[in-house]
Every structure is written in C-alpha cells, then in structure tokens.
Coordinates of C-alpha atoms and ligand atoms in Angstrom, one line a residue:
M696 CA 143.7 -8.6 -98.3
N697 CA 145.8 -8.1 -95.2
L698 CA 149.3 -6.8 -94.3
E699 CA 152.0 -8.3 -92.3
L700 CA 153.7 -5.0 -91.3
E701 CA 155.7 -6.1 -88.3
K702 CA 156.7 -9.7 -89.0
Y703 CA 159.9 -8.9 -90.9
T704 CA 160.6 -5.3 -89.6
K705 CA 161.3 -3.8 -86.2
L706 CA 159.0 -0.9 -86.9
K707 CA 155.4 -0.1 -85.7
P708 CA 152.9 2.1 -87.6
D709 CA 152.5 5.5 -86.0
M710 CA 148.8 6.4 -86.2
K711 CA 149.0 9.6 -84.1
D712 CA 148.2 12.0 -87.0
Y713 CA 146.1 9.7 -89.0
E714 CA 142.9 11.7 -89.0
H715 CA 144.7 15.0 -89.7
N716 CA 146.7 13.6 -92.6
L717 CA 143.6 11.9 -94.1
E718 CA 141.9 15.2 -94.1
R719 CA 144.9 16.8 -95.7
L720 CA 144.8 14.2 -98.5
K721 CA 141.1 14.7 -99.0
S722 CA 141.6 18.5 -99.3
Y723 CA 143.3 18.0 -102.7
D724 CA 141.0 18.5 -105.6
M725 CA 142.6 15.6 -107.6
T726 CA 141.0 12.9 -105.5
G727 CA 138.2 12.0 -108.0
W728 CA 139.5 8.4 -107.9
M729 CA 138.1 8.0 -104.4
E730 CA 134.7 7.7 -106.0
I731 CA 134.2 4.8 -108.3
D732 CA 132.0 5.4 -111.4
E733 CA 130.3 2.1 -112.1
N734 CA 128.5 3.3 -115.1
V735 CA 130.5 1.3 -117.6
D736 CA 127.9 -0.1 -120.0
D737 CA 129.1 2.1 -122.9
I738 CA 132.7 0.8 -122.4
I739 CA 131.5 -2.8 -122.3
E740 CA 129.4 -2.4 -125.5
T741 CA 132.2 -0.6 -127.3
A742 CA 134.7 -3.3 -126.4
K743 CA 132.4 -6.1 -127.8
N744 CA 132.9 -4.8 -131.3
I745 CA 136.7 -4.6 -131.2
D746 CA 138.9 -7.4 -132.6
L747 CA 142.2 -5.7 -132.0
L748 CA 142.9 -2.5 -130.0
V749 CA 146.1 -0.5 -130.3
V750 CA 146.4 1.6 -127.2
I751 CA 148.5 4.7 -127.8
G752 CA 149.5 6.1 -124.4
I753 CA 152.4 6.6 -122.0
G754 CA 152.8 6.8 -118.2
G755 CA 149.4 6.9 -116.5
S756 CA 147.7 6.8 -119.8
Y757 CA 148.7 3.1 -120.4
M758 CA 150.5 1.6 -117.5
G759 CA 147.4 0.4 -115.5
A760 CA 145.8 -1.2 -118.6
K761 CA 149.1 -2.8 -119.6
A762 CA 149.5 -4.3 -116.0
L763 CA 146.0 -5.8 -116.0
V764 CA 145.9 -7.0 -119.6
N765 CA 149.2 -8.7 -119.0
M766 CA 148.0 -10.2 -115.7
F767 CA 144.8 -11.7 -117.1
S768 CA 145.9 -12.8 -120.5
N769 CA 147.2 -16.2 -121.6
P770 CA 150.9 -15.5 -122.2
F771 CA 151.0 -18.0 -125.1
T772 CA 148.3 -16.6 -127.3
P773 CA 148.2 -13.2 -129.2
S774 CA 146.5 -10.5 -127.2
K775 CA 143.5 -8.5 -128.4
V776 CA 145.2 -5.4 -127.0
V777 CA 148.6 -4.1 -127.9
F778 CA 150.4 -1.0 -126.7
A779 CA 152.2 1.8 -128.5
G780 CA 153.0 5.5 -127.8
Y781 CA 155.3 4.7 -124.8
T782 CA 158.4 4.4 -127.0
L783 CA 159.9 6.3 -130.0
D784 CA 161.6 3.1 -131.1
S785 CA 161.2 2.9 -134.9
H786 CA 161.8 -0.9 -134.9
Y787 CA 158.9 -1.4 -132.6
L788 CA 156.6 0.9 -134.6
N789 CA 157.6 -0.7 -137.9
Q790 CA 156.8 -4.2 -136.5
L791 CA 153.5 -2.9 -135.2
K792 CA 152.6 -1.4 -138.6
E793 CA 153.3 -4.8 -140.2
Y794 CA 151.3 -6.6 -137.5
I795 CA 148.2 -4.5 -137.9
K796 CA 148.3 -4.2 -141.8
D797 CA 145.8 -7.0 -142.5
K798 CA 143.8 -6.8 -139.3
N799 CA 140.6 -5.2 -138.3
V800 CA 142.1 -2.7 -135.9
V801 CA 140.9 0.2 -133.7
L802 CA 143.3 2.8 -132.4
N803 CA 142.6 4.1 -128.9
V804 CA 144.6 7.3 -128.3
I805 CA 144.7 8.1 -124.6
S806 CA 146.1 11.5 -123.4
K807 CA 144.7 13.8 -120.8
S808 CA 146.7 16.8 -122.0
G809 CA 146.7 15.8 -125.7
T810 CA 150.1 17.3 -126.0
T811 CA 152.5 14.4 -125.1
L812 CA 155.0 14.0 -127.9
E813 CA 155.3 10.2 -127.9
I814 CA 151.6 9.8 -128.1
K815 CA 151.1 12.5 -130.7
K816 CA 153.8 11.2 -133.0
T817 CA 152.7 7.5 -132.7
Y818 CA 149.1 8.5 -133.4
E819 CA 150.2 10.5 -136.5
I820 CA 152.1 7.5 -137.8
L821 CA 149.5 4.9 -137.1
K822 CA 146.6 7.0 -138.4
E823 CA 148.5 7.4 -141.7
E824 CA 148.5 3.6 -141.9
L825 CA 144.8 3.3 -141.2
K826 CA 144.1 5.9 -143.9
K827 CA 145.7 3.5 -146.4
K828 CA 142.8 1.1 -145.9
Y829 CA 139.9 3.0 -144.5
S830 CA 137.9 6.0 -146.0
K831 CA 137.4 9.2 -143.9
E832 CA 133.9 7.9 -143.0
E833 CA 135.2 4.4 -142.1
L834 CA 137.9 5.8 -139.9
K835 CA 135.1 6.8 -137.4
D836 CA 134.8 3.1 -136.6
H837 CA 138.5 2.7 -136.1
I838 CA 139.6 5.6 -133.9
I839 CA 138.6 6.1 -130.3
I840 CA 139.9 9.1 -128.3
T841 CA 140.1 9.2 -124.5
T842 CA 141.0 12.7 -123.3
D843 CA 139.9 15.7 -121.4
K844 CA 136.3 16.8 -121.5
V845 CA 137.0 20.2 -123.1
N846 CA 140.7 21.0 -123.4
G847 CA 143.4 20.0 -125.8
E848 CA 144.0 19.1 -129.5
L849 CA 142.5 15.7 -129.2
R850 CA 139.1 17.0 -128.0
K851 CA 139.2 19.4 -130.9
E852 CA 139.8 16.5 -133.2
V853 CA 136.9 14.5 -131.7
E854 CA 134.6 17.5 -132.5
K855 CA 136.0 18.1 -136.0
E856 CA 136.1 14.4 -137.2
G857 CA 133.2 13.0 -135.1
Y858 CA 135.3 10.2 -133.6
K859 CA 134.0 8.2 -130.7
S860 CA 135.4 9.5 -127.4
F861 CA 135.6 8.8 -123.7
I862 CA 136.3 11.4 -121.0
I863 CA 139.1 11.5 -118.4
P864 CA 137.5 13.3 -115.5
D865 CA 139.0 16.6 -114.5
N866 CA 139.7 15.6 -110.9
I867 CA 141.7 12.4 -111.8
G868 CA 145.3 12.6 -112.9
G869 CA 147.1 10.1 -115.2
R870 CA 148.5 7.6 -112.8
Y871 CA 145.2 7.5 -110.8
S872 CA 143.1 6.9 -113.9
C873 CA 143.3 3.2 -114.6
L874 CA 139.7 2.7 -113.2
T875 CA 138.3 5.3 -115.7
P876 CA 137.9 4.7 -119.5
V877 CA 141.7 5.1 -119.7
G878 CA 142.2 1.6 -118.3
L879 CA 138.7 0.1 -118.5
L880 CA 138.3 0.1 -122.3
P881 CA 141.5 -1.8 -123.0
M882 CA 140.8 -4.1 -120.1
A883 CA 137.3 -4.8 -121.3
V884 CA 138.6 -5.6 -124.8
A885 CA 141.0 -8.0 -123.3
G886 CA 138.1 -9.8 -121.7
I887 CA 138.6 -8.6 -118.1
D888 CA 135.4 -8.4 -116.0
I889 CA 135.6 -4.7 -115.3
K890 CA 132.4 -4.6 -113.2
R891 CA 134.0 -7.1 -110.8
L892 CA 137.3 -5.1 -110.9
L893 CA 135.4 -2.0 -109.8
S894 CA 133.6 -3.8 -107.1
G895 CA 137.0 -4.9 -105.7
A896 CA 138.2 -1.3 -106.1
K897 CA 135.3 -0.1 -103.9
K898 CA 136.4 -2.5 -101.2
G899 CA 140.0 -1.3 -101.5
L900 CA 138.9 2.3 -100.8
K901 CA 137.8 1.1 -97.4
H902 CA 141.4 0.3 -96.4
E903 CA 142.3 3.9 -95.5
K904 CA 143.7 3.0 -92.1
L905 CA 145.7 0.0 -93.5
A906 CA 147.1 2.1 -96.2
Y907 CA 148.1 4.8 -93.7
S908 CA 149.8 2.1 -91.5
Y909 CA 151.8 1.0 -94.6
A910 CA 152.6 4.7 -95.5
S911 CA 153.8 5.2 -91.9
I912 CA 156.1 2.2 -91.9
R913 CA 157.5 3.3 -95.3
K914 CA 158.3 6.8 -93.9
Q915 CA 160.1 5.2 -90.9
M916 CA 162.1 3.0 -93.3
Y917 CA 163.2 6.2 -95.0
Y918 CA 164.4 7.7 -91.8
N919 CA 166.3 4.5 -91.1
A920 CA 168.2 5.1 -94.4
K921 CA 166.0 2.5 -96.3
V922 CA 165.5 4.8 -99.3
V923 CA 164.8 2.2 -101.9
E924 CA 161.6 0.1 -101.9
N925 CA 161.7 -3.2 -103.8
F926 CA 158.2 -4.3 -104.9
S927 CA 158.4 -8.0 -105.2
A928 CA 156.0 -10.7 -106.5
Y929 CA 156.3 -14.4 -107.1
Q930 CA 154.0 -14.7 -110.1
E931 CA 155.1 -13.9 -113.6
R932 CA 151.8 -12.3 -114.3
F933 CA 152.6 -9.5 -111.8
T934 CA 155.5 -8.2 -114.0
Y935 CA 153.7 -5.1 -115.3
F936 CA 151.7 -4.6 -112.1
L937 CA 155.1 -3.9 -110.5
E938 CA 155.9 -1.5 -113.3
W939 CA 152.6 0.2 -112.6
L940 CA 153.6 0.4 -108.9
K941 CA 156.9 2.0 -109.7
Q942 CA 155.2 4.6 -111.8
L943 CA 152.5 5.3 -109.1
F944 CA 155.0 5.7 -106.3
G945 CA 157.8 7.3 -108.3
E946 CA 155.7 10.1 -109.8
T947 CA 153.6 10.6 -106.6
E948 CA 156.4 10.8 -104.1
G949 CA 159.7 11.6 -105.8
K950 CA 159.9 15.4 -105.7
Q951 CA 161.4 18.3 -103.7
L952 CA 164.5 16.3 -102.9
T953 CA 162.6 13.5 -101.0
G954 CA 160.8 10.2 -101.5
I955 CA 161.6 6.5 -101.7
F956 CA 163.0 5.1 -105.0
P957 CA 160.8 2.3 -106.2
T958 CA 162.2 -0.8 -108.0
S959 CA 160.9 -4.3 -108.5
T960 CA 161.8 -8.0 -108.7
I961 CA 159.9 -10.9 -110.1
N962 CA 160.8 -14.0 -108.2
T963 CA 162.0 -16.6 -108.1
R964 CA 163.8 -15.3 -111.3
D965 CA 165.4 -12.3 -109.7
L966 CA 166.5 -14.2 -106.6
H967 CA 169.3 -15.4 -108.9
S968 CA 170.4 -11.9 -109.8
L969 CA 169.3 -8.9 -107.6
G970 CA 168.6 -11.3 -104.7
Q971 CA 172.4 -11.2 -104.0
F972 CA 172.2 -7.4 -103.5
L973 CA 169.1 -7.6 -101.3
Q974 CA 170.8 -10.1 -99.1
E975 CA 174.3 -8.5 -98.8
G976 CA 174.6 -5.3 -100.8
T977 CA 174.3 -1.6 -99.7
P978 CA 171.7 -1.8 -96.9
C979 CA 169.5 0.9 -98.4
M980 CA 166.5 -1.2 -99.3
F981 CA 163.3 -2.6 -97.9
E982 CA 160.8 -4.9 -99.7
T983 CA 157.1 -4.9 -100.2
V984 CA 156.1 -8.4 -101.2
I985 CA 152.8 -9.4 -102.7
K986 CA 151.9 -12.9 -101.6
V987 CA 149.1 -14.9 -103.0
E988 CA 147.6 -17.2 -100.3
K989 CA 145.7 -19.6 -102.6
E990 CA 147.7 -22.8 -102.9
N991 CA 145.8 -25.0 -105.4
E992 CA 148.8 -26.8 -106.7
E993 CA 151.9 -28.2 -105.1
I994 CA 154.0 -25.6 -107.0
D995 CA 152.0 -22.8 -105.3
K996 CA 152.9 -24.2 -101.9
I997 CA 156.6 -24.3 -102.8
N998 CA 156.3 -20.8 -104.1
N999 CA 154.9 -19.5 -100.8
L1000 CA 157.5 -21.5 -98.9
V1001 CA 160.2 -19.7 -100.9
I1002 CA 158.6 -16.3 -100.0
D1003 CA 158.8 -17.2 -96.3
S1004 CA 162.4 -18.4 -96.7
V1005 CA 163.5 -15.3 -98.6
S1006 CA 161.9 -12.9 -96.1
T1007 CA 163.6 -14.7 -93.2
A1008 CA 166.9 -14.8 -95.0
H1009 CA 166.7 -11.1 -95.9
Y1010 CA 165.5 -10.0 -92.5
G1011 CA 168.1 -8.0 -90.6
H1012 CA 169.6 -6.7 -93.8
T1013 CA 166.5 -6.0 -96.0
P1014 CA 163.3 -5.8 -94.0
S1015 CA 160.0 -6.9 -95.7
I1016 CA 156.4 -5.9 -95.5
I1017 CA 154.1 -8.7 -96.8
I1018 CA 150.8 -8.0 -98.5
N1019 CA 148.6 -11.1 -98.5
I1020 CA 145.9 -11.5 -101.1
K1021 CA 143.7 -14.5 -101.2
D1022 CA 143.8 -15.2 -104.9
I1023 CA 144.4 -13.4 -108.3
N1024 CA 141.1 -12.3 -109.8
E1025 CA 139.4 -9.1 -110.9
E1026 CA 138.0 -8.5 -107.4
S1027 CA 141.3 -8.9 -105.5
I1028 CA 143.3 -6.9 -108.0
G1029 CA 140.7 -4.1 -108.0
E1030 CA 141.1 -4.0 -104.2
L1031 CA 144.9 -3.9 -104.5
I1032 CA 144.8 -1.0 -107.0
T1033 CA 142.8 1.3 -104.8
F1034 CA 144.7 0.2 -101.7
F1035 CA 147.9 1.3 -103.4
Y1036 CA 146.3 4.6 -104.6
L1037 CA 145.6 5.4 -101.0
A1038 CA 149.0 4.2 -99.8
A1039 CA 150.9 6.2 -102.4
S1040 CA 149.0 9.4 -102.0
M1041 CA 149.1 9.1 -98.1
S1042 CA 152.8 8.5 -98.3
A1043 CA 153.2 11.7 -100.3
V1044 CA 151.2 13.6 -97.7
L1045 CA 153.7 12.2 -95.1
F1046 CA 156.6 13.4 -97.2
V1047 CA 154.8 16.8 -97.4
V1048 CA 154.7 16.8 -101.2
N1049 CA 151.8 17.1 -103.6
P1050 CA 150.7 13.6 -104.5
F1051 CA 149.1 14.6 -107.7
D1052 CA 151.6 16.7 -109.7
Q1053 CA 154.7 15.6 -111.6
P1054 CA 156.8 18.7 -112.3
G1055 CA 159.8 16.6 -113.0
V1056 CA 158.0 14.9 -115.9
E1057 CA 156.8 18.2 -117.2
A1058 CA 160.4 19.5 -117.1
Y1059 CA 161.5 17.1 -119.8
K1060 CA 158.4 17.6 -121.8
S1061 CA 159.1 21.4 -122.0
E1062 CA 162.8 20.8 -123.0
I1063 CA 161.5 18.7 -125.9
K1064 CA 159.1 21.4 -127.0
K1065 CA 162.0 24.0 -127.0
R1066 CA 164.0 21.7 -129.3
L1067 CA 161.2 20.8 -131.7
V1068 CA 160.1 24.4 -132.6
Ligands
PA5_256 O1 150.6 10.2 -114.1 C1 150.7 11.1 -114.9 O2 150.1 12.2 -114.9 C2 151.6 11.0 -116.1 O3 152.3 9.7 -116.1 C3 150.8 11.1 -117.4 O4 149.8 10.1 -117.4 C4 151.7 10.9 -118.7 O5 152.7 11.9 -118.7 C5 150.9 11.1 -120.0 O6 150.2 12.3 -120.0 P1 149.0 12.7 -120.9 O7 147.9 11.7 -120.6 O8 148.7 14.1 -120.6 O9 149.5 12.5 -122.3

C-alpha cells in the first residue's frame, strides 16, 4: 500500500515530533494489538464444524468481522455468518429466529465487559430459541462465548455451563480487537484465510511513519476547519469496512470537545447524492479515498478513472488523501486494518486524547442501567 498525501491537498506532513508521539502512544497499556498472535489453530478447527454462526455483538465486538465477512462473501448467496446484538429491533430478531429455526446453528456471544445490554438481551432471546431444540448437554456444541479471561457474567457462565470460550486479551479494547478471536472466528467460518490476514496485518504494523504522516495531515485539516472526514471507496464490498472505520476513528478520537467527525460514501453510488455536498456544500470536509490499483477488467479501469476525475473535481473545495492498495485480498486488507489502527491511535495522541477509552459510550450505557433497575 502507499499514500498520496499531497496530490490533492496543499498540506505537508509534519514529522517533527514523530518519535516523541510514537513513544507516547506506546506508553498506553492498551496496545496489545501491536503484537499479532498467530496461534489460530483452535479457531480454524472450531470454525470447520460450524454450518451457521450467529454473532451476537455490538461496536468493536462485531464491526470488524461484519466488515470482512461482507467484503469476502458472495453478495448473492446466503452467508454462513449472520449478525445480531447490534440492534434492539424486534422485527429483525423475529426474522432471525425464523431463519435459524430449522438450521444447525451456533451462537457466538462476543462481549468484553459481558454487561452490554443489546448483547445480553439478544443472547437471552436466542438462547431460549436454542433450548427449544437442544438439550442442556447439546447446547455445549451450540454456544461459544468470547469474553474477558476472568471478569464478567459471561466468564462465569462459561465456568458454570462448560461452554467453549475464547479470550479477549486484557490489553486489547473492543475496536482494536478484530484480529483476535473476536473477529477471527466469524471470519474463519465465512471462509476467510485468517493466517493470510494476520500476515498482512504484521506488514501493516510496519507503517508507523506512514500512519503518522496521515495523522499529521488529518490534524492540519482540522486546523483548516476541515472537521469532517469522508471515507470513500469505489467497491461495493467496502461498505462495512467504511462503517468499521467510522467506529474506529469516531470512538478513538471524538472526545473532550475535539476530533474529526467520520462519515463515508460508497461510490459511484453516492456521487449521485452526497457528491453534490462534497463538491459545493459547506466546506468542512476532506476525503480519504481507498483506491484499488488492480485493473483486471475494463470496468475497473473506468472506476479508477472516475476516482481521479472526482478527486480533481473536488480539489479546492474538498481535498483528498488517496490510499492505494494493489488488490483486495486477505493480505492487503490485513495490512490496511493495522495501518488504520496505527493512524487512528496516533491521531488521538495528536489530539491529546486517550485513544483507548470511550467515556461517551459508557455514559449512555449507565443511563440505561439507571432506567432498567
Ligand atoms: O470499541 C469499544 O470498546 C466498544 O465499541 C465496545 O466494543 C462495545 O461497546 C461493546 O462492548 P463489550 O464488548 O464490552 O460488550
């Protein structure tokens, strides 16, 4: 991968405090994601026996898996992995109950804290469904819990019921966890080559300087009143990857009255809607565009020609940063994931906020608790 930082902006990365800020980032104790654990044989073996996995998670506990399952699946065939727990919509849940009724299904509850309402409630409802068709003993083959090593209700349940479980490491927070069992089990069930993904992720971790250059340009954008970042891609399959980016940057950086608001467009679709705003609306935005260089087919060439045309047309009003990747495969996407982990956390360091907490999210969780007692 490479970045075109200066082609469609007038800014230059400021590398003056790079070493110092990198040290500041590494001084946080939630940087476990900087080491890739390649010991994934248990995950791969477990995945082989699963026909249909229902992931129950929200935020960092599902978004990475959703992004990659979506990216590497055929959009026209039913997926082996479906998602729940990120909505309290009864219609969705009822349809899901109906869908899994006659299927050989495994629930994968994913929650680091074990206390998140949406996850707890969805798990409760779907477990009741499973109890209708499986005995207490059989349930052990149909429930997998991914949670903290020692703390929380879910860990207690693993110990009490003897369910299969995976551990979310202490030093890795939700949105930085998609390369742990949180994301890897669903991805493996969906047929994604997770070893290749992790090998790409190791490469991405080497892009510390590049990630800092990007973080530095972002910060300057902010000081030039460009307070909204539009992540943009030109492949349909990036749709949930851009959602993942919104979560990663939004929760990492948006606190203490600062940060850049992340949004996204999938083009060329959105050129016919938000494209108007980006060209002529309130000049508060810049774009980060993911461009895939491989041009196997004529339509890919046209797609890339559109990217160049759009960035040129927007330039002056909405500046762009282009991230080039050679192709879409597990290796390149793994590399992109850790590059963005570095970029988001380094950006937070530049905004002088803690990259790894989310007090704003906790605030709404505790309001719910007050109302539910
Ligand atoms: O990034 C984060 O920490 C959050 O998005 C969490 O992943 C999300 O709130 C779910 O939390 P938990 O896994 O504790 O249920």
